[in-house]
XYZ file of N, CA and C in Angstrom:
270
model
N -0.302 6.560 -69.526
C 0.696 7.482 -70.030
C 1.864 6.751 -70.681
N 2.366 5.432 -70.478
C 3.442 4.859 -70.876
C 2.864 4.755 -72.695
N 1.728 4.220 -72.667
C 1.050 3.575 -74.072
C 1.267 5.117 -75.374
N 1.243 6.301 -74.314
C 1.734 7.830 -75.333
C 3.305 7.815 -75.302
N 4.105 7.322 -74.642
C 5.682 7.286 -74.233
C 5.989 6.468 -75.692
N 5.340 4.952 -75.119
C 5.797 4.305 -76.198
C 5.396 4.465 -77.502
N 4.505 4.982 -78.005
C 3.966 5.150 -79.480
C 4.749 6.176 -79.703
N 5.147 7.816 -79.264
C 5.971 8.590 -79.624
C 6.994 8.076 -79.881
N 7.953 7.070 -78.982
C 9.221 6.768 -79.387
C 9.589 6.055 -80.567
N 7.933 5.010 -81.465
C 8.323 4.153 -82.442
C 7.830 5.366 -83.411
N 7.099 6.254 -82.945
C 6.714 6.877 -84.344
C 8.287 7.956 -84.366
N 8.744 8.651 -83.666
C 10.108 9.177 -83.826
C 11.097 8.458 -84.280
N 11.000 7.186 -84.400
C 12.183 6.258 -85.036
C 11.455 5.987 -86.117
N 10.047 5.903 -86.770
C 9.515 5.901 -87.969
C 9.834 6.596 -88.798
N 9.921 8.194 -87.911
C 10.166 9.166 -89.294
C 11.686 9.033 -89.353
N 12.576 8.687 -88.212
C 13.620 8.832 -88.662
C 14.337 8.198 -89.825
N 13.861 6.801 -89.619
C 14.026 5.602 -90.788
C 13.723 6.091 -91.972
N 12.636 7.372 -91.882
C 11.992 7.638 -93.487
C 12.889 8.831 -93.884
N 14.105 9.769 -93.207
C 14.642 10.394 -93.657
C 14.572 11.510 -93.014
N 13.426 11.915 -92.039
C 12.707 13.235 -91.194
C 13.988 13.777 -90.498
N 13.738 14.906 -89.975
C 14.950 15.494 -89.214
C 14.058 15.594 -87.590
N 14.143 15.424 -86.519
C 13.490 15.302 -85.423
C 12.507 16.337 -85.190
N 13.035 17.381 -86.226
C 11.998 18.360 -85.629
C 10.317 17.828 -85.875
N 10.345 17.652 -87.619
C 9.172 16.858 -88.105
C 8.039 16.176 -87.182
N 8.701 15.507 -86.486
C 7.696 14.362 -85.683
C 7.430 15.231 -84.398
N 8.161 16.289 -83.930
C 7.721 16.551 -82.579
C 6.864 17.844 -83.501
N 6.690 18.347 -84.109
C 5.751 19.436 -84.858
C 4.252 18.502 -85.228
N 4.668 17.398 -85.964
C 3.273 16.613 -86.228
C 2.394 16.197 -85.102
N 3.403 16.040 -83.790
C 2.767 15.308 -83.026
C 1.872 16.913 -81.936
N 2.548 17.791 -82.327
C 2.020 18.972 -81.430
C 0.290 19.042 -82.009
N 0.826 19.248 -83.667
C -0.608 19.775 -84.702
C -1.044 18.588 -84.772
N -1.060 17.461 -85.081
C -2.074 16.359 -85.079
C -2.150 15.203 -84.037
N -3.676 15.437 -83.832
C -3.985 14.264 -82.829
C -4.649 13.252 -82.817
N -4.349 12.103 -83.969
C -4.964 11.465 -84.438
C -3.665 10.338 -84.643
N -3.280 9.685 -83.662
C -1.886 8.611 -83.650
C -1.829 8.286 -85.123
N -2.517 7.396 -85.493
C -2.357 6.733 -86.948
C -2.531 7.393 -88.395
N -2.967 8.801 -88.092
C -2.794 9.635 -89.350
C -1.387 10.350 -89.030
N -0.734 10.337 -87.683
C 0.821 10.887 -87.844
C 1.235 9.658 -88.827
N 1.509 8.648 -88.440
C 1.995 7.553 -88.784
C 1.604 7.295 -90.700
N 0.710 7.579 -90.903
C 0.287 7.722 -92.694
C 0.995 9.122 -93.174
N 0.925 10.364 -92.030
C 1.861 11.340 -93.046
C 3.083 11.226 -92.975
N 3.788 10.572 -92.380
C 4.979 9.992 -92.711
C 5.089 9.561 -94.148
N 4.753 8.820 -94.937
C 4.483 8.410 -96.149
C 4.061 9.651 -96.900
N 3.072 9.732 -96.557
C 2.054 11.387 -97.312
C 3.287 12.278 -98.016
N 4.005 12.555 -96.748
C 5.280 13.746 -96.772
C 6.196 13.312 -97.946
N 6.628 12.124 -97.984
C 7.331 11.772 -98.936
C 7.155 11.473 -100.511
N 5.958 11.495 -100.931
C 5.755 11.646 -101.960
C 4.887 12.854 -102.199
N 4.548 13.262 -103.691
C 3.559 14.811 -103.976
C 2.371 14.531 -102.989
N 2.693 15.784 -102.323
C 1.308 16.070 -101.320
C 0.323 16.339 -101.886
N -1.108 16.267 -101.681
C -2.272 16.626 -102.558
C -3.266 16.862 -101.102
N -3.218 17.988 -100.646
C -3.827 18.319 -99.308
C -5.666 17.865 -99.584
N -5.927 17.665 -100.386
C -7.533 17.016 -100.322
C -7.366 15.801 -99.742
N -6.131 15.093 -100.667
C -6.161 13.533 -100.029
C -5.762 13.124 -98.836
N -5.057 13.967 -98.342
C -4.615 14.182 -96.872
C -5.859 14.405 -95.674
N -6.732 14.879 -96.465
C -7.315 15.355 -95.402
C -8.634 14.282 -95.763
N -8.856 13.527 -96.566
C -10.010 12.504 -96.913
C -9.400 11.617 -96.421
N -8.320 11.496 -96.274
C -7.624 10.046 -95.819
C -7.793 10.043 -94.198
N -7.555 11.092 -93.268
C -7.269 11.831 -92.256
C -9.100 11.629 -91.872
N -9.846 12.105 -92.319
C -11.694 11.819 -92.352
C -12.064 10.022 -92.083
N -11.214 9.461 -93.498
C -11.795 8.193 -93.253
C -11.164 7.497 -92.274
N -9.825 7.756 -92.071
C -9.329 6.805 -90.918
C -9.756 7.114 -89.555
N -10.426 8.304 -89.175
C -10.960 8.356 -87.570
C -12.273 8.237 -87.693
N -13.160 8.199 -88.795
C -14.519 8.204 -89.392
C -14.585 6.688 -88.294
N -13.906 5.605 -87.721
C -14.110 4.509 -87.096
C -14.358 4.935 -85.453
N -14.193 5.840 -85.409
C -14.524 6.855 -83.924
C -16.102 6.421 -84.003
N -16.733 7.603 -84.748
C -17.886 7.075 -84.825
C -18.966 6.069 -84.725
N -18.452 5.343 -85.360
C -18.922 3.704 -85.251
C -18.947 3.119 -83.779
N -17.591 3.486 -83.573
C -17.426 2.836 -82.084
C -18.341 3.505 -81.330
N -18.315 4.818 -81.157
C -19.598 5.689 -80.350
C -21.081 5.067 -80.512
N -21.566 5.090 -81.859
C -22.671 4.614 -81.778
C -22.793 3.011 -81.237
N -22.108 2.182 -81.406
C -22.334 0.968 -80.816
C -21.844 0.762 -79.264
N -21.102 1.500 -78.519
C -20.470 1.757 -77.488
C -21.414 1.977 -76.722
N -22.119 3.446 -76.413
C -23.022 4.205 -76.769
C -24.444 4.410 -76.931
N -24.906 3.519 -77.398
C -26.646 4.166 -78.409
C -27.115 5.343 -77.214
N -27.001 5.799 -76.064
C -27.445 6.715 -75.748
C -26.870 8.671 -76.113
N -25.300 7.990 -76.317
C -25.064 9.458 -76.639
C -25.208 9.506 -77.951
N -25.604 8.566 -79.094
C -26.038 8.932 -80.434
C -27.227 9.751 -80.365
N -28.195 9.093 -79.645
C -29.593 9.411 -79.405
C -29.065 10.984 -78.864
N -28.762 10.833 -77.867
C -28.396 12.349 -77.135
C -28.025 13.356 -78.392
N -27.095 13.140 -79.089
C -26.442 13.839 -80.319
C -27.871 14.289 -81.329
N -28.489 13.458 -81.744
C -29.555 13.678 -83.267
C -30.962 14.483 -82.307
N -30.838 14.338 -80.838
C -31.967 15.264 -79.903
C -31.364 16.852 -80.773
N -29.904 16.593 -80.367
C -28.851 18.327 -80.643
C -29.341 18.793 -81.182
N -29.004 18.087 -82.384
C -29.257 18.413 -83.802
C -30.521 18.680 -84.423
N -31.499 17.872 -84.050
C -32.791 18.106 -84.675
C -33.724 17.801 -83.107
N -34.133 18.930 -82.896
C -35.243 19.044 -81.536
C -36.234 18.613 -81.961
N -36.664 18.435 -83.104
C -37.906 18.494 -83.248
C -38.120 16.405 -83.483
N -37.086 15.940 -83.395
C -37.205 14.618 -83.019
C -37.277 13.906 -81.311
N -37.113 15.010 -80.722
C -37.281 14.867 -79.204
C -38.834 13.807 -79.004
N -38.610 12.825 -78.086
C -39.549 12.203 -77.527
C -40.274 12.872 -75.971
């Protein structure tokens, strides 16, 4: 719980540095849960928003979730593509 203490407090002094009013960061941090895409819309916010790129950017940066699962893992991949396609069941 300290490791969520401390990342809120540098990302609340992030946005502050960038100009944010406090509300900003405690709203981002309610709606998004993805630490390091708060930390990129900080930036995002400040220049023209283009909500596709927000949200491709937001895709590729946790898209490393994945990866980690399957190599973490190989059983709940396997478990997952059973889900998905039964008809690959052994």
């Amino acid at each position: 719980m300290a490791g969520y203490g401390f990342l809120g407090l540098t990302y609340g002094i992030y946005m502050h540095e960038l100009g944010f009013n406090f509300l900003y960061p405690m709203v981002l941090a309610l709606t998004v849960y993805a630490g390091s895409v708060e930390f990129l819309l900080g930036n995002m916010l400040l220049g023209s928003f283009h909500p596709l790129q927000a949200f491709l950017m937001a895709l590729v940066v946790n898209a490393r979730h994945q990866n980690l699962t399957t190599h973490i893992s190989p059983s709940t991949y396997q478990n997952l593509i059973i889900h998905i396609f039964p008809s690959t069941q052994r």
